mmCIF file of C-alpha atoms in Angstrom:
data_model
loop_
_atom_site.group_PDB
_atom_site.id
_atom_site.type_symbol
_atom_site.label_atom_id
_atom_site.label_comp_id
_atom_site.label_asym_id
_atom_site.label_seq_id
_atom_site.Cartn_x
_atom_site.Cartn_y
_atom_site.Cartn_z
ATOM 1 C CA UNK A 12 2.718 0.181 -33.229
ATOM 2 C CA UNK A 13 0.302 -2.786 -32.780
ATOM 3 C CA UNK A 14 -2.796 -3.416 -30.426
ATOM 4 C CA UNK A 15 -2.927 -1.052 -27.352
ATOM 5 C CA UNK A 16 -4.043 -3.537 -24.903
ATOM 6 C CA UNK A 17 -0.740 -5.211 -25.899
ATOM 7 C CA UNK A 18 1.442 -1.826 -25.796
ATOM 8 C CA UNK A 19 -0.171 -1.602 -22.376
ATOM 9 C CA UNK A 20 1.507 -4.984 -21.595
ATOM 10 C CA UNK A 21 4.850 -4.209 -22.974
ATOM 11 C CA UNK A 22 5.224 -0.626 -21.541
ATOM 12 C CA UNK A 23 4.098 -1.696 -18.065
ATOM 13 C CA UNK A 24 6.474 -4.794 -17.669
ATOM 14 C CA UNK A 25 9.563 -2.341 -18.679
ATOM 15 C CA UNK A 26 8.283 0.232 -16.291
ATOM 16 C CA UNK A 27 7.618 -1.674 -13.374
ATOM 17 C CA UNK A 28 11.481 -3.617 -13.750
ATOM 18 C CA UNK A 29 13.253 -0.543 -14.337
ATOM 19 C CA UNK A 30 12.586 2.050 -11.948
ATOM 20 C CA UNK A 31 15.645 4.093 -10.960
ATOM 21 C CA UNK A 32 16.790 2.838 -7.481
ATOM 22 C CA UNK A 33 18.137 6.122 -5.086
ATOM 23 C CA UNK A 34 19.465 5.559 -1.387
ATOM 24 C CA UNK A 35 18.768 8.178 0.797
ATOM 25 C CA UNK A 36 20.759 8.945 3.857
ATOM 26 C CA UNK A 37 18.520 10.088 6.227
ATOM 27 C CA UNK A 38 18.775 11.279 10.225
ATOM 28 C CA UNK A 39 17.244 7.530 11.241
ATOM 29 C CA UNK A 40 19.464 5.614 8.509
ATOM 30 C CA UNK A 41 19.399 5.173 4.895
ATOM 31 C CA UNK A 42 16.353 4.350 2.851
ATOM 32 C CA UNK A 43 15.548 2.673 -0.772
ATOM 33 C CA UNK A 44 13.395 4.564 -3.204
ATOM 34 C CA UNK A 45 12.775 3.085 -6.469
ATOM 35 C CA UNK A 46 11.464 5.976 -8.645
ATOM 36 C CA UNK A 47 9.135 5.028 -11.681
ATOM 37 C CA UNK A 48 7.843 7.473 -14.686
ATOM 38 C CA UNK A 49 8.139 11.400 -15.710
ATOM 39 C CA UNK A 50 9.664 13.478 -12.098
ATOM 40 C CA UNK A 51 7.866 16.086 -13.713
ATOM 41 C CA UNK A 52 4.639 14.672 -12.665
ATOM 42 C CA UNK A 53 2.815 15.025 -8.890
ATOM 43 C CA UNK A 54 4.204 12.492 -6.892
ATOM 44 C CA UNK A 55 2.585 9.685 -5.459
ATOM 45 C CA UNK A 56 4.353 7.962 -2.544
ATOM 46 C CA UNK A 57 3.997 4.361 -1.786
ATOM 47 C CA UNK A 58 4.898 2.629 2.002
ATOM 48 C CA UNK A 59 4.871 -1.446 2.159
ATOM 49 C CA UNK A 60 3.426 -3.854 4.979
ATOM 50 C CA UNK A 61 6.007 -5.558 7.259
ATOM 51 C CA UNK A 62 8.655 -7.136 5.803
ATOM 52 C CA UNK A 63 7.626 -6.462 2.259
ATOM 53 C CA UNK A 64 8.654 -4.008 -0.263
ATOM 54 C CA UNK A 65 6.864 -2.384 -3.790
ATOM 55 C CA UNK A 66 7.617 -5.860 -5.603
ATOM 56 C CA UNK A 67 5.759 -7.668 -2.947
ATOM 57 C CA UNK A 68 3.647 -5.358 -2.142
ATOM 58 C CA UNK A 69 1.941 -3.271 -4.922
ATOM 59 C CA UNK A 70 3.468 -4.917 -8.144
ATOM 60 C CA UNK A 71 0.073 -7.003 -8.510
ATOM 61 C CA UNK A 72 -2.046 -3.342 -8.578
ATOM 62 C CA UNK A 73 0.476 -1.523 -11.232
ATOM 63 C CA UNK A 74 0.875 -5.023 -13.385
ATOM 64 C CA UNK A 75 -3.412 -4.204 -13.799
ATOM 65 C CA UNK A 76 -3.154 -3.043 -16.547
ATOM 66 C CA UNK A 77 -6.334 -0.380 -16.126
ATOM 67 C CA UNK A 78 -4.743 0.811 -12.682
ATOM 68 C CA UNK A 79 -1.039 1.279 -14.395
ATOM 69 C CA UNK A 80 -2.596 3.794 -16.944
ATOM 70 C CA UNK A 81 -4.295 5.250 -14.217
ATOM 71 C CA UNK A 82 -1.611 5.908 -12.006
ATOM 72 C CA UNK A 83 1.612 6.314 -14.418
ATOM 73 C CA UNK A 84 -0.426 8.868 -16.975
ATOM 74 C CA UNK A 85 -1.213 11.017 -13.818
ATOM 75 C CA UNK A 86 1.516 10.681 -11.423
ATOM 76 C CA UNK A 87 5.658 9.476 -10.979
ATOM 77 C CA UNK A 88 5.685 6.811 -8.780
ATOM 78 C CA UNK A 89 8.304 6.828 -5.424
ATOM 79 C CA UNK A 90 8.132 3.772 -3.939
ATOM 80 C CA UNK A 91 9.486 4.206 -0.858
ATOM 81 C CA UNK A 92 11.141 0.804 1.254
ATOM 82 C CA UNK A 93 11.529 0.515 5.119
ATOM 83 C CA UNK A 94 14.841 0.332 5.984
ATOM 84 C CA UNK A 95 16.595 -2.931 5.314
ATOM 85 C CA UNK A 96 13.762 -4.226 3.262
ATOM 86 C CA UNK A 97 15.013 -3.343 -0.252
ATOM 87 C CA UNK A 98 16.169 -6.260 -3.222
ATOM 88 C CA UNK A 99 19.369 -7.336 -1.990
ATOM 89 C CA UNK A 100 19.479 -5.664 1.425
ATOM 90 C CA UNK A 101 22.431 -5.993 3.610
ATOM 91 C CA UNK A 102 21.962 -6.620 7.466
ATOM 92 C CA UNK A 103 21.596 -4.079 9.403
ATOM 93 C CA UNK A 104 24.104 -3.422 12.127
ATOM 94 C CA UNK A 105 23.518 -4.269 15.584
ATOM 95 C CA UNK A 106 24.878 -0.851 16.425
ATOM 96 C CA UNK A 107 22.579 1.048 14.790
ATOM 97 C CA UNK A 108 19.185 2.392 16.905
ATOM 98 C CA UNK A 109 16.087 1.178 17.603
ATOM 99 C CA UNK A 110 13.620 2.614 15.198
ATOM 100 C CA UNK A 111 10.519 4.140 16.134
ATOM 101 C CA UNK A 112 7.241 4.652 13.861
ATOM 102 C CA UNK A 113 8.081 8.316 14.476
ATOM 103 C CA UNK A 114 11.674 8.223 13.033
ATOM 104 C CA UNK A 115 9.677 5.763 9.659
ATOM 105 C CA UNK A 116 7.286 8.957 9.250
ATOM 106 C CA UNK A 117 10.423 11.284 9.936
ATOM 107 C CA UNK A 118 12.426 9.502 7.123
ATOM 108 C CA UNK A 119 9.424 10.082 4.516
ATOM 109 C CA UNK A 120 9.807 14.425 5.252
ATOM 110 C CA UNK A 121 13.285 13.982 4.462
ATOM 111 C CA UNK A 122 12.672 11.491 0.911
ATOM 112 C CA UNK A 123 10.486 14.484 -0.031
ATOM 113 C CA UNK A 124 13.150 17.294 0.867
ATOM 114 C CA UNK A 125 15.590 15.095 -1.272
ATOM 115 C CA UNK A 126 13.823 14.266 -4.573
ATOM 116 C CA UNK A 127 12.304 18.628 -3.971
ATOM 117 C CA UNK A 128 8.504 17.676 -3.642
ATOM 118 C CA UNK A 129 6.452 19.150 -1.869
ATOM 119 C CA UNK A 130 2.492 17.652 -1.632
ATOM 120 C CA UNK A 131 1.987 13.882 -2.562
ATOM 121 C CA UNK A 132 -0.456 11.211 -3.024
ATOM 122 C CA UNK A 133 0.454 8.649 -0.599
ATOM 123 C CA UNK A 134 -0.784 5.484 -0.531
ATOM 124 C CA UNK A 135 -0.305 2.292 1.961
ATOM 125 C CA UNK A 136 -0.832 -1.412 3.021
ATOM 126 C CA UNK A 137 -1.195 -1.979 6.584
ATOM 127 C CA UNK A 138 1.531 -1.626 8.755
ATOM 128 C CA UNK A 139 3.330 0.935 5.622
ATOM 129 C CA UNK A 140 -0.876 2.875 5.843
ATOM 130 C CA UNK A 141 0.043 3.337 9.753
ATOM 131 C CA UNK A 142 3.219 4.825 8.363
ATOM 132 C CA UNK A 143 1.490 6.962 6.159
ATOM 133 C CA UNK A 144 -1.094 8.068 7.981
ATOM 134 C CA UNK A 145 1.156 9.195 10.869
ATOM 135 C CA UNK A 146 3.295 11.384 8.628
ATOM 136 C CA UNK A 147 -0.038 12.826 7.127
ATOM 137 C CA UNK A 148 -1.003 13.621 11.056
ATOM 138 C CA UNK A 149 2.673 15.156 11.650
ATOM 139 C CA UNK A 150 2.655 16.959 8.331
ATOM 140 C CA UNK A 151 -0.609 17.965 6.774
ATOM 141 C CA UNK A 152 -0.031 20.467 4.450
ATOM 142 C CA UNK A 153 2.378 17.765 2.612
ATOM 143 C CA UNK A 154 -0.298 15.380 2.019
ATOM 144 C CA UNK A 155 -3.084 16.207 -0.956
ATOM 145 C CA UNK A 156 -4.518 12.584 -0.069
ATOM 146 C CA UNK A 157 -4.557 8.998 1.610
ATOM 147 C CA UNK A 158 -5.266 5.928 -0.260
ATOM 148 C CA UNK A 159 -4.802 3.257 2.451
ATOM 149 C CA UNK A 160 -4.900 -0.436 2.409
ATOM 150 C CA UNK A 161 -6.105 -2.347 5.553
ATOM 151 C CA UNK A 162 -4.617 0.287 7.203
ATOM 152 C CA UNK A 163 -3.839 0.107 11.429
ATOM 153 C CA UNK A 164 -4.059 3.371 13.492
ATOM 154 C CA UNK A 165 -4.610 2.007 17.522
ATOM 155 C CA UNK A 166 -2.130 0.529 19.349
ATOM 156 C CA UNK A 167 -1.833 -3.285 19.045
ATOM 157 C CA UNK A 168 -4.586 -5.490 20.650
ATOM 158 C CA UNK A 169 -3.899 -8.367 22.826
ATOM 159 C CA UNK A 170 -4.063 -11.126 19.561
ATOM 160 C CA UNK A 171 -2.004 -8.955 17.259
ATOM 161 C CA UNK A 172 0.699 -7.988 20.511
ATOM 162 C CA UNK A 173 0.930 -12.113 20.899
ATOM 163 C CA UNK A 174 0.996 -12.391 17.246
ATOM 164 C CA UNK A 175 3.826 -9.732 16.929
ATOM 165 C CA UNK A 176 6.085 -11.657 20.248
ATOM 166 C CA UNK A 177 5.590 -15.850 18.189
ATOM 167 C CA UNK A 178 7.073 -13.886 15.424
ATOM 168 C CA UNK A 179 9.435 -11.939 17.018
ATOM 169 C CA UNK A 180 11.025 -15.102 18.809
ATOM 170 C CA UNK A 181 11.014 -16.870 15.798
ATOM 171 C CA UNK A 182 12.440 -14.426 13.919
ATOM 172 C CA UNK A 183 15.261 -13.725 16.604
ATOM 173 C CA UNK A 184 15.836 -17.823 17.399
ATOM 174 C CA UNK A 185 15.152 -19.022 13.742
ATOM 175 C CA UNK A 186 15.174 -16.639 11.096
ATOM 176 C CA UNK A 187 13.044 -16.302 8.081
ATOM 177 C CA UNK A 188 11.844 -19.790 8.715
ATOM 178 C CA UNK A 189 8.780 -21.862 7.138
ATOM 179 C CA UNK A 190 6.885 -20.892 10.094
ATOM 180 C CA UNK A 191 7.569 -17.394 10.073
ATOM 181 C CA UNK A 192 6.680 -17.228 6.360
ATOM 182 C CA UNK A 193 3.518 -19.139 7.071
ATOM 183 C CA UNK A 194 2.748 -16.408 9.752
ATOM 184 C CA UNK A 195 3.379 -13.151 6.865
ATOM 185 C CA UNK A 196 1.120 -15.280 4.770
ATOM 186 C CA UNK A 197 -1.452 -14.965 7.111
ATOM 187 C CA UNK A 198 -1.455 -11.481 7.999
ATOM 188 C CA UNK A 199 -1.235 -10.841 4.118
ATOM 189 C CA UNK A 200 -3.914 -13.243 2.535
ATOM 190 C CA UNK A 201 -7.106 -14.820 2.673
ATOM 191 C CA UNK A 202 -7.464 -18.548 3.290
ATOM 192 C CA UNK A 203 -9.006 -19.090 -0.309
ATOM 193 C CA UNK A 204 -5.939 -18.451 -1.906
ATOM 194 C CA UNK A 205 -3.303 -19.451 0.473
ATOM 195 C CA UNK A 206 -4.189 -22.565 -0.358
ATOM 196 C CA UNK A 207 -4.318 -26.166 1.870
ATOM 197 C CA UNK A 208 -3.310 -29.761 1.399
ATOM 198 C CA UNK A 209 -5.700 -30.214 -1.407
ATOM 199 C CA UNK A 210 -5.395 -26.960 -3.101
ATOM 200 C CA UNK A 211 -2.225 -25.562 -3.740
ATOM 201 C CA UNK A 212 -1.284 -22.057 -3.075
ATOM 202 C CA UNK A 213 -2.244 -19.662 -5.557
ATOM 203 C CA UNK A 214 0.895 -18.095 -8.043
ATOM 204 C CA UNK A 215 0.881 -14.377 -6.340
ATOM 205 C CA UNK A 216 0.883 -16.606 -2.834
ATOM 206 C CA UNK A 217 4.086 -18.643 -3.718
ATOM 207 C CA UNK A 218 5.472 -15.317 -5.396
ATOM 208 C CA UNK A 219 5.034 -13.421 -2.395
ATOM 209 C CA UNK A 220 6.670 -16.168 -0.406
ATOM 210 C CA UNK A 221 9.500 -16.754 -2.107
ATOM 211 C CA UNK A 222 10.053 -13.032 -2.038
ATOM 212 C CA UNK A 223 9.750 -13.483 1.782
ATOM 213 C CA UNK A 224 13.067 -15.898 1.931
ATOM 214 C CA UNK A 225 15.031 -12.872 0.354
ATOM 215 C CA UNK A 226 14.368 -10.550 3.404
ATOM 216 C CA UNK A 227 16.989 -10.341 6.120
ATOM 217 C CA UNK A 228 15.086 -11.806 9.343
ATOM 218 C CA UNK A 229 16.856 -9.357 11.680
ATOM 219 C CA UNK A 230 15.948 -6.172 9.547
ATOM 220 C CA UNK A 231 12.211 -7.590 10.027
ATOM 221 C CA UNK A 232 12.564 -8.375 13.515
ATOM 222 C CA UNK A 233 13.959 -4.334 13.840
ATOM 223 C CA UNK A 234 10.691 -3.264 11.736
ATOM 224 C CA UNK A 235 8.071 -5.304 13.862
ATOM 225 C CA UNK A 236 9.231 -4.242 17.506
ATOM 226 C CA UNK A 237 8.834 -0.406 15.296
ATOM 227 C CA UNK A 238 5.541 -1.313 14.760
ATOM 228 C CA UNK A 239 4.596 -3.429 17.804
ATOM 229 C CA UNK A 240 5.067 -0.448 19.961
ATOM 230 C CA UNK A 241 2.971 2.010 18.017
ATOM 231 C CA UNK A 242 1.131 4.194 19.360
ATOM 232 C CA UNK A 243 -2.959 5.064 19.007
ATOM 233 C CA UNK A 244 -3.959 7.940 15.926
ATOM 234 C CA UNK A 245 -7.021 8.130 16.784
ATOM 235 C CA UNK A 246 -7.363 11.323 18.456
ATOM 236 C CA UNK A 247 -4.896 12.450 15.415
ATOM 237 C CA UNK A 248 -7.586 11.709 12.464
ATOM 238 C CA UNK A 249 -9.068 14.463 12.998
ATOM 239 C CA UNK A 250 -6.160 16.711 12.309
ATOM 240 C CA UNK A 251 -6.069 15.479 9.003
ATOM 241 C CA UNK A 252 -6.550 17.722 6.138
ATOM 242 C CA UNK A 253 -6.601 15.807 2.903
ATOM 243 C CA UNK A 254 -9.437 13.125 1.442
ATOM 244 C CA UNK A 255 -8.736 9.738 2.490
ATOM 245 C CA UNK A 256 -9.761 6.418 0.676
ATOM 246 C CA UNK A 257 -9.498 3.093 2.397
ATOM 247 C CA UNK A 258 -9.819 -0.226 1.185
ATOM 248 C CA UNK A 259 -10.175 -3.667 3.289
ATOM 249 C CA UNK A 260 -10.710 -6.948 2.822
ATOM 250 C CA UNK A 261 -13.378 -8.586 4.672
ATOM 251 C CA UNK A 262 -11.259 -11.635 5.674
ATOM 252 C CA UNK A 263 -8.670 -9.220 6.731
ATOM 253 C CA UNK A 264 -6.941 -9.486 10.370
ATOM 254 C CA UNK A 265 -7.044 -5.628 10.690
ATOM 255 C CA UNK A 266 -11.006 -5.186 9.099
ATOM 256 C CA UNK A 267 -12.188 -4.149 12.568
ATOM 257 C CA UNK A 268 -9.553 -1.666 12.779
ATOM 258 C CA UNK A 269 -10.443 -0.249 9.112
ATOM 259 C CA UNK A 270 -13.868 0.535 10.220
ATOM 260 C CA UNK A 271 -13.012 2.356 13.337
ATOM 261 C CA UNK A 272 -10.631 3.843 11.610
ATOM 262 C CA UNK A 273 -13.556 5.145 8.833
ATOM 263 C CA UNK A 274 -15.533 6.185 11.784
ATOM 264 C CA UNK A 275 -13.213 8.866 13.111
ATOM 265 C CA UNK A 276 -12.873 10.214 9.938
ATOM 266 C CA UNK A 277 -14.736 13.191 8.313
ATOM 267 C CA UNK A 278 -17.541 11.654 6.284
ATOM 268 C CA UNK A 279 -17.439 14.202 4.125
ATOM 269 C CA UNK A 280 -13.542 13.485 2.964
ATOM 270 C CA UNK A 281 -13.538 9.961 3.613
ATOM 271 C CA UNK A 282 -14.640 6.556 2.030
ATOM 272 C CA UNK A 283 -14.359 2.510 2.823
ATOM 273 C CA UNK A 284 -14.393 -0.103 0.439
ATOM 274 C CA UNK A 285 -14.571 -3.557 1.544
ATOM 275 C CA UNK A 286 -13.497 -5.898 -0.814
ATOM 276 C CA UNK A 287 -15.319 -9.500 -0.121
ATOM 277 C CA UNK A 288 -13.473 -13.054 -0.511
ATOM 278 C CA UNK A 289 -10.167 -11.066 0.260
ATOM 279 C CA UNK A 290 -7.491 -10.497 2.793
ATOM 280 C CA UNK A 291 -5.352 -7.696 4.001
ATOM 281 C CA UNK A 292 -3.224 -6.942 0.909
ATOM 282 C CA UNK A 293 -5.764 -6.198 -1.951
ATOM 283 C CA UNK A 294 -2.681 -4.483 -3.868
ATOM 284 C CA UNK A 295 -1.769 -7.759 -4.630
ATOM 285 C CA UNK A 296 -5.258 -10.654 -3.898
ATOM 286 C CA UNK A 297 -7.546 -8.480 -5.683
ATOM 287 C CA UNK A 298 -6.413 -5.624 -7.274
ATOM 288 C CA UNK A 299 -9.274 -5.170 -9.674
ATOM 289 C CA UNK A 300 -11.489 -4.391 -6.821
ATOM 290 C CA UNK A 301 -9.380 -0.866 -6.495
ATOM 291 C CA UNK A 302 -9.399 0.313 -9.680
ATOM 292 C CA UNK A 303 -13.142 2.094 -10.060
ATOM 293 C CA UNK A 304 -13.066 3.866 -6.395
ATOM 294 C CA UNK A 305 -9.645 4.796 -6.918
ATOM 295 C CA UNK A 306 -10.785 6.460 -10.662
ATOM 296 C CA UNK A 307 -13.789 8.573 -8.328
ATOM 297 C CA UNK A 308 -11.613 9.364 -6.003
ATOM 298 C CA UNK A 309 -8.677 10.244 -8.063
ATOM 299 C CA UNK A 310 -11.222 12.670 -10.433
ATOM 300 C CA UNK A 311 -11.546 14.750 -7.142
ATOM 301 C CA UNK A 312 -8.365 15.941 -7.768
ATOM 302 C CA UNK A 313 -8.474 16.085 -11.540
ATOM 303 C CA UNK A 314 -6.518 13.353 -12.539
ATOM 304 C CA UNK A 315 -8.137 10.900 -15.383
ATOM 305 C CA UNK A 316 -7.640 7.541 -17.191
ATOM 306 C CA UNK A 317 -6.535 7.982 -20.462
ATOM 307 C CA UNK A 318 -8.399 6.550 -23.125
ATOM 308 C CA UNK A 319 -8.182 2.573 -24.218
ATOM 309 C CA UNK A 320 -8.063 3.858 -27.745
ATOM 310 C CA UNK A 321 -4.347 5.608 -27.653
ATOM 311 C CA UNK A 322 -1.344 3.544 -28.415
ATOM 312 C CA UNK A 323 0.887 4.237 -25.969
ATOM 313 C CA UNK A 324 -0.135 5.048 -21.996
ATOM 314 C CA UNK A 325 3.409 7.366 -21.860
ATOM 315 C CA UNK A 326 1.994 9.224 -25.317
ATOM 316 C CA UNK A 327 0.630 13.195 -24.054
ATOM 317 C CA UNK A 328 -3.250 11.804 -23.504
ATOM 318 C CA UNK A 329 -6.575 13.353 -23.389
ATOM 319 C CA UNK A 330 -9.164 12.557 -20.829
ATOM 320 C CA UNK A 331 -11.238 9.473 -21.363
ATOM 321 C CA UNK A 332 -14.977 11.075 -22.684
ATOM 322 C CA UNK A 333 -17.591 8.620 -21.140
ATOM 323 C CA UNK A 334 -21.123 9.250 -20.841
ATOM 324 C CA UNK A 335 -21.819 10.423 -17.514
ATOM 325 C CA UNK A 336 -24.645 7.511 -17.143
ATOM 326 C CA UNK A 337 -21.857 4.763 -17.331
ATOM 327 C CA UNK A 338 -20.629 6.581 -14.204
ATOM 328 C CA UNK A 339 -23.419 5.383 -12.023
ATOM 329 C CA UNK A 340 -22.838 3.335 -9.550
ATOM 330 C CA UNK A 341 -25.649 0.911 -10.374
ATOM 331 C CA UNK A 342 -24.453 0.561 -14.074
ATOM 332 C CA UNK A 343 -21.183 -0.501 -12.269
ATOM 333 C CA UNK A 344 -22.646 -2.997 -10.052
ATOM 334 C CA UNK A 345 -21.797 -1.410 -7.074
ATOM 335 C CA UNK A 346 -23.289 -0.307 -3.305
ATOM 336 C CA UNK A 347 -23.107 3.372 -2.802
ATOM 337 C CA UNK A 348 -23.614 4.555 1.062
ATOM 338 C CA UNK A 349 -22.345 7.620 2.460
ATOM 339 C CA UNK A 350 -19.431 5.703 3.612
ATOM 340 C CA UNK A 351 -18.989 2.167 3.187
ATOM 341 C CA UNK A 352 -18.902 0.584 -0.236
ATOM 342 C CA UNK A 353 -19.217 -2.975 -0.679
ATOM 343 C CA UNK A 354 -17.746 -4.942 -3.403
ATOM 344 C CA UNK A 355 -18.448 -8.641 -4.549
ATOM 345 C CA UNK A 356 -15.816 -10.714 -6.207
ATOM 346 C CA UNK A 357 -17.163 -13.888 -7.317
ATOM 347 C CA UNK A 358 -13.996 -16.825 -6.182
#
């Protein structure tokens, strides 16, 4: 075989365009799960913002080519759509029920009865963390850990409840319209790379929103009014058994929610990384920012990086042997607190 780095490339493209697709019938209606790597392996579960799915949401994190040999050496990959929000979804029915967040966390209990698992790594952007961390409330012991993405956990504040009805009226009147688009892209992204009338959009922006015009505007408008009439987990955090790690970005909508989220937390189980010069969806802005606390948090659990040096990330791997003094966080540039750790990205 050649270079690694480029059988890192090779393998991870396949991977990450051939995941076996399931549909799930569920007691709440069917669900997508795109399953990726060895079922043999702990599973690690992954829930989408609104009106996105894994190739809009988390394909920028597993294309890194550092974070794909972390996660795909240590874990199979479920990727787990909301309803109606898969490639080539049909419209839902009118007929069919109102969904509540409840019946979204519901529907993840009954993925994990289907594929026979029974813990899992679960990780989640935004509206898809909310997700997440409600099924992690509602069933602990099937949760070994959180890795959350500007995650939400109150109920909706006045800006975000306005926020939610513009879209929800365009979305009912208009459809997946420019406007609406614009309005995702806002949630999702900071203004640096959004773009303006001088500086174009930057290629993950106009990926995601071309991606966007594929989505079905009333399956989105059925998964906002979900979401819009959550309710608060606060008082819930503190049922929750497993270690949680949650990244935000500092130009993030939902940052103040990230924090108070962090506060309720148990210190002791729980870390924030703020990612600077970034929006909400640091899966996809800045995914290089995850990769180190994700690697400390993942060792907690005793799951390593394989080395740079083998040919193949799907080869049987040893752990990567690095001098324990490369592990300190000033050697990696970065702000240890008991908490919150801060991380520059130069733009």
């Amino acid at each position: 075989m050649g270079d690694s780095s480029d059988s890192v490339s090779i393998d991870m493209e396949n991977i990450c365009v051939t995941g076996k697709e399931h549909f799930i019938k569920t007691g709440h209606g069917s669900v997508s799960v795109a399953v990726f790597g060895d079922q043999d392996k702990p599973a690690l579960i992954t829930y989408p913002d609104l009106a996105l799915n894994h190739m809009s949401c988390f394909q920028g994190l597993f294309l890194c080519p550092e974070a794909f040999s972390l996660l795909l050496h240590n874990f199979c990959i479920y990727h787990i759509s909301p309803p109606g929000h898969e490639l080539g979804a049909a419209v839902v029915s009118p007929d069919d029920p109102a969904l509540s967040v409840d019946d979204l966390a519901d529907q993840i209990a009954e993925v994990l009865d289907y594929f026979g698992l029974g813990t899992v790594m679960c990780m989640g952007v935004t509206a898809g963390a909310y997700v997440l961390t409600l099924f992690a409330i509602k069933y602990t012991r099937r949760v070994n850990g959180l890795i959350l993405v500007s995650p939400l956990c109150k109920t909706p504040s006045w800006t975000e409840w306005l926020y939610n009805k513009v879209l929800s009226n365009l979305l009912y009147f208009y459809g997946m319209c420019n406007l609406v688009k614009e309005l995702l892209l806002l949630r999702y992204f900071s203004k640096e790379v959004r773009g303006s009338a001088e500086v174009p959009a930057s290629d993950t922006v106009q990926a995601c929103r071309k991606l966007l015009g594929e989505r079905q505007s009333p399956n989105v408008l059925r998964l906002l009014e979900a979401f819009n009439g959550r309710t608060d987990l606060t008082d819930g955090l503190k049922k929750l058994q497993c270690r949680s790690l949650i990244f935000v970005g500092e130009n993030s909508p939902f940052h103040y929610e990230a924090l108070h989220m962090t506060s309720k937390l148990d210190r002791r189980y729980s870390a924030l990384v703020e990612v600077q010069a970034c929006g909400s969806m640091v899966t996809e802005e800045q995914p290089d920012a995850m990769l180190i606390p994700m690697e400390y948090f993942l060792m907690g659990y005793g799951f390593y990086r394989p080395s740079q040096f083998n040919v193949s990330p799907r080869s049987p791997l040893s752990p990567t042997c690095i001098s324990p003094e490369l592990f300190s966080p000033e050697s990696m540039g970065l702000k240890l607190k008991p908490i919150k750790t801060r991380i520059s990205v130069e733009v």
